[in-house]
Short mmCIF file of C-alpha atoms in Angstrom, two decimals:
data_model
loop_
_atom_site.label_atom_id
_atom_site.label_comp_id
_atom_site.label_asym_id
_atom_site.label_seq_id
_atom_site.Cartn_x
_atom_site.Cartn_y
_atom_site.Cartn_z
CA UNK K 56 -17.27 -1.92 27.67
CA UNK K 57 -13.12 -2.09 26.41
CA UNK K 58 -10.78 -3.09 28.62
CA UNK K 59 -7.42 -2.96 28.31
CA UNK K 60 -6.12 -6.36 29.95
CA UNK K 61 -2.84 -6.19 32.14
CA UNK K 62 0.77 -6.81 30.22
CA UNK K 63 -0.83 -6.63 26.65
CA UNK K 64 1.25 -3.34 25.76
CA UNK K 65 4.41 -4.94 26.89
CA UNK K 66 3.46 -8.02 25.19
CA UNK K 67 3.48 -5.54 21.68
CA UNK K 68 6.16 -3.85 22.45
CA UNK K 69 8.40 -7.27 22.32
CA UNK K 70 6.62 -8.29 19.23
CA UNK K 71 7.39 -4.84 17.55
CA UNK K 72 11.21 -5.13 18.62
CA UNK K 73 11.53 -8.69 17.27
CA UNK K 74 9.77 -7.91 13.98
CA UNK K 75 12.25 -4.68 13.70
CA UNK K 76 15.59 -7.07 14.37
CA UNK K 77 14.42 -9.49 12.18
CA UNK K 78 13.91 -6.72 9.12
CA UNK K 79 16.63 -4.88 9.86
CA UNK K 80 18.78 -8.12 8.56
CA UNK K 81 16.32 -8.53 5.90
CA UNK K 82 16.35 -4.83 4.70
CA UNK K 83 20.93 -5.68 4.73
CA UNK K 84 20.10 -9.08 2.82
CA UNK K 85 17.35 -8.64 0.50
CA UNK K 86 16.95 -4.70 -0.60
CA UNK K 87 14.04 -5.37 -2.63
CA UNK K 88 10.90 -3.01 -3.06
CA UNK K 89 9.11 -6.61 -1.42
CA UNK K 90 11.19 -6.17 2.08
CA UNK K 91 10.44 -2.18 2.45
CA UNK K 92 7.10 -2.87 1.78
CA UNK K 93 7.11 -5.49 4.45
CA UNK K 94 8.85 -2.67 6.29
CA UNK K 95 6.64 0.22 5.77
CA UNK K 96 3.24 -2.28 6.81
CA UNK K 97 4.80 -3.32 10.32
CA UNK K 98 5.61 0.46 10.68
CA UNK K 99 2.20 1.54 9.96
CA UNK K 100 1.37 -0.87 12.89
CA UNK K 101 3.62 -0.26 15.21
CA UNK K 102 2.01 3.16 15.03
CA UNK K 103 -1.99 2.72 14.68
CA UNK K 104 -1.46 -0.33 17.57
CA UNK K 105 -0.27 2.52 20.13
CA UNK K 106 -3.18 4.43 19.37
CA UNK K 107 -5.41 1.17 19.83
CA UNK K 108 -4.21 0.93 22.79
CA UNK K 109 -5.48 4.20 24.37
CA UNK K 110 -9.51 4.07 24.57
CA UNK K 111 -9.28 8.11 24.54
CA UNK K 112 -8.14 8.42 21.14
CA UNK K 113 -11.21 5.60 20.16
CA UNK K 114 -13.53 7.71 21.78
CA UNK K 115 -12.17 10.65 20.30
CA UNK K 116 -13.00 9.01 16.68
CA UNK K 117 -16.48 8.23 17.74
CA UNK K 118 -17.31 11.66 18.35
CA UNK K 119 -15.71 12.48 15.10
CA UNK K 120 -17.33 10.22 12.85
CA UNK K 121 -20.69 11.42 14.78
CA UNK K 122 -20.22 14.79 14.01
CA UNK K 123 -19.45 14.16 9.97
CA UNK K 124 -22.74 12.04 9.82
CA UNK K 125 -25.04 13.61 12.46
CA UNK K 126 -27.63 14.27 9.70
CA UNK K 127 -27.32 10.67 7.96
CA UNK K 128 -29.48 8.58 9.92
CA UNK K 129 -28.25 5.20 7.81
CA UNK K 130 -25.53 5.32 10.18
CA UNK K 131 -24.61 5.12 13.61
CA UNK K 132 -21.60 4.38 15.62
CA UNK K 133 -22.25 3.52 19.93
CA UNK K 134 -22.24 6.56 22.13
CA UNK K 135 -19.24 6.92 24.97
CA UNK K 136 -20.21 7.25 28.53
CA UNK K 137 -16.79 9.96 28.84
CA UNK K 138 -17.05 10.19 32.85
CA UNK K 139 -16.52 6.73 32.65
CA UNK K 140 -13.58 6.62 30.39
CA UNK K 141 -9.63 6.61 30.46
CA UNK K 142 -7.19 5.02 28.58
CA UNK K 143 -7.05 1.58 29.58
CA UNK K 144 -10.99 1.81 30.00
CA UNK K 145 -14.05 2.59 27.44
CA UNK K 146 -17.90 2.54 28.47
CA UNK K 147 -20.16 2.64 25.44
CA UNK K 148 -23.86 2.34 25.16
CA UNK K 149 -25.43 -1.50 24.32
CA UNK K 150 -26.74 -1.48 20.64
CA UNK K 151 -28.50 -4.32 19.22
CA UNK K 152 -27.87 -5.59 15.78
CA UNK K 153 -27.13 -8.39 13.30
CA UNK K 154 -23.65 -8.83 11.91
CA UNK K 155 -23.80 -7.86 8.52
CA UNK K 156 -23.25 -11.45 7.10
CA UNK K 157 -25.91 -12.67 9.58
CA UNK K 158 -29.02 -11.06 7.63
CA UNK K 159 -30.19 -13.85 5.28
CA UNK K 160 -33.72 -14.77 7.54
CA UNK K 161 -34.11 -11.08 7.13
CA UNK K 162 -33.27 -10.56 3.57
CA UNK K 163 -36.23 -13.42 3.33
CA UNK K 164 -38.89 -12.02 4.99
CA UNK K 165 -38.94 -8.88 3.35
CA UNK K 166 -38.36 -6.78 6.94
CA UNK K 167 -34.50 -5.66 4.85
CA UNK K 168 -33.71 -4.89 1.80
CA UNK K 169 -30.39 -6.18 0.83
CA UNK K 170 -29.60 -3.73 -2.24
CA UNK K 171 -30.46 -0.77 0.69
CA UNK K 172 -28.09 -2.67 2.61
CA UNK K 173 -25.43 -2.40 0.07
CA UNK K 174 -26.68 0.50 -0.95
CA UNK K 175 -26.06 2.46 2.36
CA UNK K 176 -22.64 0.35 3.05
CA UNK K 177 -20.50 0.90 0.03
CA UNK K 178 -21.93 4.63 0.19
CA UNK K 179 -20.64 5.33 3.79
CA UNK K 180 -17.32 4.07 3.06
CA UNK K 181 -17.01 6.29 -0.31
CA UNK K 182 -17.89 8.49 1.81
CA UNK K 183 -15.42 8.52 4.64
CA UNK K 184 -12.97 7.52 2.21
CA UNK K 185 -13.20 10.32 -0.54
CA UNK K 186 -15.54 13.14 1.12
CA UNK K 187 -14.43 13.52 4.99
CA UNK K 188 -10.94 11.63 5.01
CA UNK K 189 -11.57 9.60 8.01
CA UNK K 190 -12.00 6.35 7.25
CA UNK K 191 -12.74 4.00 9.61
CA UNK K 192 -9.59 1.73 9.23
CA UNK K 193 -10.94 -1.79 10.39
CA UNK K 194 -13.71 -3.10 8.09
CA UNK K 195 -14.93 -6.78 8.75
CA UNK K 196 -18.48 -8.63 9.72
CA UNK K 197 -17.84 -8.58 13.06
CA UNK K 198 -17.66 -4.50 13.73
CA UNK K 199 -20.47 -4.16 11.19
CA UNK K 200 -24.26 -4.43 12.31
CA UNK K 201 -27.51 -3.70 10.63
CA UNK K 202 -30.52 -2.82 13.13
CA UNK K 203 -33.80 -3.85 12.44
CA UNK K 204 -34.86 -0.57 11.02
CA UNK K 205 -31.87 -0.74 8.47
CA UNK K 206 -29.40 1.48 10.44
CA UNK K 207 -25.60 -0.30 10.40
CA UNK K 208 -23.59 0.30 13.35
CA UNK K 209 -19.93 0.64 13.02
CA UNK K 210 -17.69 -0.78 16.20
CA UNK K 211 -14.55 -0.67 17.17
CA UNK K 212 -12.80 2.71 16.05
CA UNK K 213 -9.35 2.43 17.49
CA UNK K 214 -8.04 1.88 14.32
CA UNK K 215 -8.62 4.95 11.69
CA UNK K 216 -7.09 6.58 8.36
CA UNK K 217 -6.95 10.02 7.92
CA UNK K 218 -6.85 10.50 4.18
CA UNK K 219 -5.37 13.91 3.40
CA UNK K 220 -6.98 16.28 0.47
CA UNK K 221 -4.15 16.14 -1.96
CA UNK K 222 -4.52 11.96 -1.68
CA UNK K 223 -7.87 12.00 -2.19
CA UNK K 224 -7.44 14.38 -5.72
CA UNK K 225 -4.68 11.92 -6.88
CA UNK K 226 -6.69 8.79 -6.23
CA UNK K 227 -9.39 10.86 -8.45
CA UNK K 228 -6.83 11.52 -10.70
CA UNK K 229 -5.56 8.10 -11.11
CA UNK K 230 -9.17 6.84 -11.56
CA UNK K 231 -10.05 9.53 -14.10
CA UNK K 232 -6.76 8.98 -16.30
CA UNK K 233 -7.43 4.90 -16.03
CA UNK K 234 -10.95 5.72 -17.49
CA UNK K 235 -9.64 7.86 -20.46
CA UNK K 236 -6.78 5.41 -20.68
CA UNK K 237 -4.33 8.05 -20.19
CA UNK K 238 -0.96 6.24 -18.96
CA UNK K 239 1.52 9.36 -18.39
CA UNK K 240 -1.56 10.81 -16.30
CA UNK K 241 -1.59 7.32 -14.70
CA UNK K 242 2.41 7.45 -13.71
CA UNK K 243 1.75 11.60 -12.73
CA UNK K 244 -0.40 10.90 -10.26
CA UNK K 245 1.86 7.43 -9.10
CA UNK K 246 4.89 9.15 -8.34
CA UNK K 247 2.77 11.83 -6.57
CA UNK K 248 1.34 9.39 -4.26
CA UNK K 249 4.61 7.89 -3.91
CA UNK K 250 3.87 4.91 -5.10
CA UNK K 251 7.30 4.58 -6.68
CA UNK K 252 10.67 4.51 -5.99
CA UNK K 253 13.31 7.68 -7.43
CA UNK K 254 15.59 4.65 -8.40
CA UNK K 255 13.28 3.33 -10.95
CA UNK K 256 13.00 4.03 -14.25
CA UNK K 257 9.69 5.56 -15.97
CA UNK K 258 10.36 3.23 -18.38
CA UNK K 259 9.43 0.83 -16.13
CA UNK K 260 6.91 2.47 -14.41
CA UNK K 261 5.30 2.50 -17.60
CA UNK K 262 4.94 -1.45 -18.36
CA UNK K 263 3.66 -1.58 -14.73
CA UNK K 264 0.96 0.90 -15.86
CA UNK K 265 -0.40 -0.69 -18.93
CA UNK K 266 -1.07 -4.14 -17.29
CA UNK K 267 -3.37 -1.96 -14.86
CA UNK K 268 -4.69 -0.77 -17.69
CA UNK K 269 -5.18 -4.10 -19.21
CA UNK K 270 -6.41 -5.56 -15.96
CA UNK K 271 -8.97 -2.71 -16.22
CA UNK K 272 -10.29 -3.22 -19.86
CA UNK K 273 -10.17 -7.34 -19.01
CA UNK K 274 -12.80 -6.16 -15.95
CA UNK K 275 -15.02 -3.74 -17.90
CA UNK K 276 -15.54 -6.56 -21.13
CA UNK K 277 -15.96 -9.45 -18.62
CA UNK K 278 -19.13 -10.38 -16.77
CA UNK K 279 -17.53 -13.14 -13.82
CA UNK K 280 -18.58 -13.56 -10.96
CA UNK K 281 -16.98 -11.61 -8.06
CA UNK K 282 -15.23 -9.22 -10.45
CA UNK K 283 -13.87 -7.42 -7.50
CA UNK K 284 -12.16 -9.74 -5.92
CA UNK K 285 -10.44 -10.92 -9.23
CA UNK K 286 -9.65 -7.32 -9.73
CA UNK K 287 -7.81 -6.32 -6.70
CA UNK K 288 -6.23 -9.72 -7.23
CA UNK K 289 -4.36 -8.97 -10.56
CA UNK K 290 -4.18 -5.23 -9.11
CA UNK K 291 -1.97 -6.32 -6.34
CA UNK K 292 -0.09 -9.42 -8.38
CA UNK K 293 1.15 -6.30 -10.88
CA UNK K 294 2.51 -4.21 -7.89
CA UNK K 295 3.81 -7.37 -6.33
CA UNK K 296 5.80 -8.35 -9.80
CA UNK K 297 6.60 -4.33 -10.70
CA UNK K 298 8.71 -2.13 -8.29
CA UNK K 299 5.56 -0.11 -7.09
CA UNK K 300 4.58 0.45 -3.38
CA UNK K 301 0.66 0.51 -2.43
CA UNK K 302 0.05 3.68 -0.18
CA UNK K 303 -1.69 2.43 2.65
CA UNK K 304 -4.75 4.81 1.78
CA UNK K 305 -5.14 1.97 -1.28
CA UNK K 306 -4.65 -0.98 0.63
CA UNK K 307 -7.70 0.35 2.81
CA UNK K 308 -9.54 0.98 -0.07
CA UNK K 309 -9.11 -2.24 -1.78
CA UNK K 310 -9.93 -3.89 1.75
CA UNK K 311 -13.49 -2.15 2.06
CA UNK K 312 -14.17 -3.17 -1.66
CA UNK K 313 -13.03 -6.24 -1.09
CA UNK K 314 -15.81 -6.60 2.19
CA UNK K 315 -17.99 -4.70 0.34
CA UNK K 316 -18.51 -7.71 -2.45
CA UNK K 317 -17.69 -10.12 0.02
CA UNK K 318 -20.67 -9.48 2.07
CA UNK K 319 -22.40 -9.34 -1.44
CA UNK K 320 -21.96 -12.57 -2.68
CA UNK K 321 -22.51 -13.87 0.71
CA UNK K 322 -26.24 -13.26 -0.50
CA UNK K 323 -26.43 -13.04 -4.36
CA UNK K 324 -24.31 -15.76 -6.12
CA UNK K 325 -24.43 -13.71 -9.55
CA UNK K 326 -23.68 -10.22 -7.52
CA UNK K 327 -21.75 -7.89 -10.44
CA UNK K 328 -19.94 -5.70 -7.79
CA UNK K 329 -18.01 -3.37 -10.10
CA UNK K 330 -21.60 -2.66 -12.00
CA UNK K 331 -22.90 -1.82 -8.41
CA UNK K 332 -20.19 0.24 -6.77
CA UNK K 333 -20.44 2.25 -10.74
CA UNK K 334 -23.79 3.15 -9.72
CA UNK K 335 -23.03 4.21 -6.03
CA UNK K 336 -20.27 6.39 -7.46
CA UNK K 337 -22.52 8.16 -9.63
CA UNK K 338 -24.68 8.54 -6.95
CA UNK K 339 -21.88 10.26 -5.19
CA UNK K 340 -20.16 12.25 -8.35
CA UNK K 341 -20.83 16.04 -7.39
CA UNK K 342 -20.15 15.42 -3.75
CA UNK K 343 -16.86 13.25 -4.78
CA UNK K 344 -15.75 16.31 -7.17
CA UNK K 345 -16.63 18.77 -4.28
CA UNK K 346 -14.63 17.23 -1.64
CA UNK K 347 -11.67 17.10 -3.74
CA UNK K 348 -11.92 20.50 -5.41
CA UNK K 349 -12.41 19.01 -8.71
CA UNK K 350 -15.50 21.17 -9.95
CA UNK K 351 -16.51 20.29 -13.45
CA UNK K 352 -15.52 23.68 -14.61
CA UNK K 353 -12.01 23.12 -13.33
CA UNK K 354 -12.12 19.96 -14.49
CA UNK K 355 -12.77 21.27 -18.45
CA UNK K 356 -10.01 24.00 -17.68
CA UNK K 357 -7.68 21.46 -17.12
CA UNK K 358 -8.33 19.69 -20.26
CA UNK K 359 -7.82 22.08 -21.97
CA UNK K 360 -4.25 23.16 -20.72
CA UNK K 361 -3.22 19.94 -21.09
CA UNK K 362 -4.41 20.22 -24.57
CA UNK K 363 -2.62 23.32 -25.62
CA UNK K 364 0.54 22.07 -23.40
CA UNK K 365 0.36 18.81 -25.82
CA UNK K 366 -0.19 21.24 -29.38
CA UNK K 367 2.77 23.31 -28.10
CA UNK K 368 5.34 20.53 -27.18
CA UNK K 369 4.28 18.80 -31.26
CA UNK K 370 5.07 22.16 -32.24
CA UNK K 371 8.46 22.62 -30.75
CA UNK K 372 9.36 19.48 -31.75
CA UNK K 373 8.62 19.68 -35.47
CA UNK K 374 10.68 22.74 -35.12
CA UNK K 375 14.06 21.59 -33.02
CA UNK K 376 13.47 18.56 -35.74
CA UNK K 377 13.42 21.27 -38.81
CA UNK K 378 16.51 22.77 -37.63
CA UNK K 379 18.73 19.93 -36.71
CA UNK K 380 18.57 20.27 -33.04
CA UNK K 381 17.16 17.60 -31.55
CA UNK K 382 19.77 15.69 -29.17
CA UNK K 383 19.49 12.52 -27.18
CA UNK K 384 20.95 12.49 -23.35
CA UNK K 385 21.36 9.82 -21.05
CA UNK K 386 19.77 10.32 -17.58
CA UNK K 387 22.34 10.65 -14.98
CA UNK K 388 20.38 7.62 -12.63
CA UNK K 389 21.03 5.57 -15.92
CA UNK K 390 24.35 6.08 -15.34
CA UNK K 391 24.76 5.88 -11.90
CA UNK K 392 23.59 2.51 -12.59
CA UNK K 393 26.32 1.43 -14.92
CA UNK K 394 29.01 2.99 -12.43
CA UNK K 395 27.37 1.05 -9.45
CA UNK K 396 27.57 -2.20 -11.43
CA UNK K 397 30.90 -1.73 -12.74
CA UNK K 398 32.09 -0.73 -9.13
CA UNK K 399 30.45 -3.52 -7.76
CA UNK K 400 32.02 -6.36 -10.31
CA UNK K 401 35.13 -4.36 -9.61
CA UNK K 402 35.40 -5.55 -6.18
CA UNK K 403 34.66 -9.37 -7.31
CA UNK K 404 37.64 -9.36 -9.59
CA UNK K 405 39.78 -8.02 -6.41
CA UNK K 406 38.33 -10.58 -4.17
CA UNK K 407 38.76 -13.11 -6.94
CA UNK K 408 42.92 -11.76 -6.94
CA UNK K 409 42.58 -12.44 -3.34
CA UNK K 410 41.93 -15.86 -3.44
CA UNK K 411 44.39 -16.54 -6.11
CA UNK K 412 47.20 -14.54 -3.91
CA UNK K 413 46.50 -16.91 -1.35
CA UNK K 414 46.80 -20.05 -3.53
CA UNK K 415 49.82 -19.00 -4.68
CA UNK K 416 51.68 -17.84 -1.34
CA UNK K 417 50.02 -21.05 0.25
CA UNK K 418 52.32 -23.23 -2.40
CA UNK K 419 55.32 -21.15 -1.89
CA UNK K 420 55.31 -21.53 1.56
CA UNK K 421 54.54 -25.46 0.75
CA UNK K 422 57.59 -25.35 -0.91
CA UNK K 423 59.79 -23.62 1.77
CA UNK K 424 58.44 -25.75 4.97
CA UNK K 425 56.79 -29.13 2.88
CA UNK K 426 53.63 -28.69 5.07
CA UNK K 427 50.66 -30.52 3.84
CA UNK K 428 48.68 -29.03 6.29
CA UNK K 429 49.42 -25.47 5.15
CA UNK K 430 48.84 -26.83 1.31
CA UNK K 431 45.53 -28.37 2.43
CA UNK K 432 44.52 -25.41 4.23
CA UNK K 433 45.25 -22.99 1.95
CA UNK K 434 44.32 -24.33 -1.27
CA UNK K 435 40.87 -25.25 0.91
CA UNK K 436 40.48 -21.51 1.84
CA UNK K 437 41.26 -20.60 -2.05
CA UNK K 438 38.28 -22.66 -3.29
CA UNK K 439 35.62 -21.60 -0.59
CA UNK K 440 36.62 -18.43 -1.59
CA UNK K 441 36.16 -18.97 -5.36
CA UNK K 442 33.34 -20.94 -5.04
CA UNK K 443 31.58 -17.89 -2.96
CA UNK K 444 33.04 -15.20 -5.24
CA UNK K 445 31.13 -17.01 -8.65
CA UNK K 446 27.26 -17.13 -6.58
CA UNK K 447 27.53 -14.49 -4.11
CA UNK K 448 25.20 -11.91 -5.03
CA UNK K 449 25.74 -8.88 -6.23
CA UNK K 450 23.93 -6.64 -3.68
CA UNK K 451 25.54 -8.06 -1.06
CA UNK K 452 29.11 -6.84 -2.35
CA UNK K 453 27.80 -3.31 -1.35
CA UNK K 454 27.75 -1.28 2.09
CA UNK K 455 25.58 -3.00 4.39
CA UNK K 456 24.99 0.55 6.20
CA UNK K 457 23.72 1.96 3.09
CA UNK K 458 20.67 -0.20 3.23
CA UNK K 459 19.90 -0.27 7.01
CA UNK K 460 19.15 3.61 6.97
CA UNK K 461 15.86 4.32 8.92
CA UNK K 462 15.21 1.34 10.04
CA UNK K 463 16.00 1.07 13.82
CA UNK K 464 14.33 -0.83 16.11
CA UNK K 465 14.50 1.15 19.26
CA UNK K 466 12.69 3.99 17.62
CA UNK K 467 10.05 2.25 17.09
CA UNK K 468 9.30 0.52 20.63
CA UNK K 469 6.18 1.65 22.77
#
């Protein structure tokens, strides 16, 4: 049984209006891809804690995720009692079960089997994830229990990510081009994800790239221990470093793999959890390339457009290059750029003027009234406002409007 206690939602609601305030400033202060990241995650839960909060929509989710895996009998999630549910109120059935970290006397007797445990696991998040799109969003011991016959029991749905068809083919995509180390086919299926920004540069985008790349080939020639955990390490350190934001769809992701081998090596010291998750995935392929349309046929006729696109492009090249006619342009955002920074440095030599104007009238009117005070004051002003003109930064020279767009609070309040 859920119940929602008394003054919890307003409790949220001042939470979410403080953390809004306090990035609006930030979002003025810092621009950074770091801040609207920061942003975009208290956004995403301002909106999935709402729906948390009403014990319809959780029981709503159950019934989903019982209808997508009526016929799987690995997994279960409680039944709702419905006449006995509203909003602020959820009756479920009682299930018995260990928590999934709990199962070592098991494991030892021989009544589990821990690789079926994994096994079934890692395969019903793939699953959700990449087949059905309806993940369920909130993936730690304590909502995950095995039964005695095997069976795990997922609790606690108020939290869930729908996963839209077109994410899960770039996600393939981007997985697919990383294997064949393809790096534009990396950055095409990026920017459709929205993973980065229209202000920065494929050039960029590019470096950010091959160090996933790298961070890839370091994971396949390496046998560590915990692999995936070290992976999704350096993963996130590169978008951290790089301009790139992680669509929350990823950030899920990388949180059940991270559980997944968590769990793992809460067993098996020398668990290889990349070499494991491989084998569930193949497991997995024809249903994977089903769900996202990606049918092998499809898959060669795509290869090969891209190979006749790629024979054709060499060819007009060679020829513009024959006949003289190859040009090279500037991209306008390039120079947008150089007009924003000379704008920009513009207005520090004209604040810079400023403070020299007032040095100047200050010791005229010195000399017309002998007033230290007016000296003192003056020349004081003139060297605060130096000294902030020389390490003032440069962003904050712009529009402070231009960077608050978006972001207000009292949209955002339950």
């Amino acid at each position: 049984m859920k119940v929602l206690r008394p003054g919890v939602e307003e409790a949220v609601a001042l939470d979410l209006d403080i953390s809004f305030r306090f990035l609006f400033w930030l979002n003025i202060l810092f621009p950074n891809h770091h801040v609207r990241a920061l942003t975009n995650v208290v956004r995403e839960f301002s909106v999935r804690v709402r729906a948390e909060m009403d014990f319809r929509a959780e029981a709503d989710n159950i019934e989903r995720f019982q209808r997508s895996f009526k016929d799987d009998r690995r997994v279960r999630a409680p039944a709702v009692l419905p006449q006995f549910t509203r909003r602020r109120v959820m009756v479920m059935e009682y299930v018995q079960g260990t928590k999934i970290d709990r199962l070592h006397e098991k494991f030892q007797a021989g009544r589990l089997s821990f690789r079926q445990v994994m096994e079934t696991l890692t395969g019903v998040y793939l699953r959700m994830m990449m087949v059905d799109g309806f993940m369920h969003a909130d993936p730690h011991p304590g909502n995950l229990f095995v039964q005695d016959d095997g069976t795990l029991v997922l609790l606690d749905w108020g939290a869930v990510l729908e996963v839209p068809k077109w994410t899960r083919e770039s996600i393939l995509g981007v997985a697919l081009a990383v294997g064949r180390e393809d790096i534009d086919g990396v950055i095409n299926e990026m920017y459709r994800m929205g993973m980065i920004s229209s202000e920065v540069s494929r050039g960029e985008i590019r470096e950010a790239a091959t160090e996933i790349l790298r961070i890839v080939e370091r994971a396949r020639t390496t046998n560590r221990q915990r692999i995936i955990e070290e992976l999704l390490r350096e993963v996130l350190d590169t978008f951290y470093t790089w301009p790139l934001v992680l669509p929350q769809e990823l950030v899920y992701f990388f949180r059940a793999s991270a559980l997944i081998e968590g769990v793992a090596f809460n067993y098996e010291a020398n668990f290889d959890g990349l070499t494991f998750i491989r084998g569930v995935v193949r497991q997995h392929h024809a249903e994977l390339l089903r769900s996202t349309g990606q049918q092998p046929a499809q898959l060669a006729r795509g290869f090969v457009d891209e190979a006749q696109s790629a024979i054709r492009s060499i060819r007009d090249l060679v020829t513009r290059a024959e006949r003289e006619e190859l040009r090279v342009r500037i991209h306008p955002r390039d120079m947008q750029s150089q007009e924003r920074f000379l704008h920009l440095q513009a207005r520090r030599l004209l604040l810079s003027i400023f403070a020299t104007a007032t040095a100047v009238i200050t010791s005229i009117l010195f000399l017309a009234l002998g007033s230290w005070w007016i000296l003192g004051l003056g020349l004081f002003l003139s060297l605060v406002m130096f000294v902030v003109i020389l390490f003032i930064p440069t962003h904050l020279l712009e529009n402070p409007l231009r960077h608050a767009r978006g972001i207000r609070p009292d949209e955002w309040r339950v």
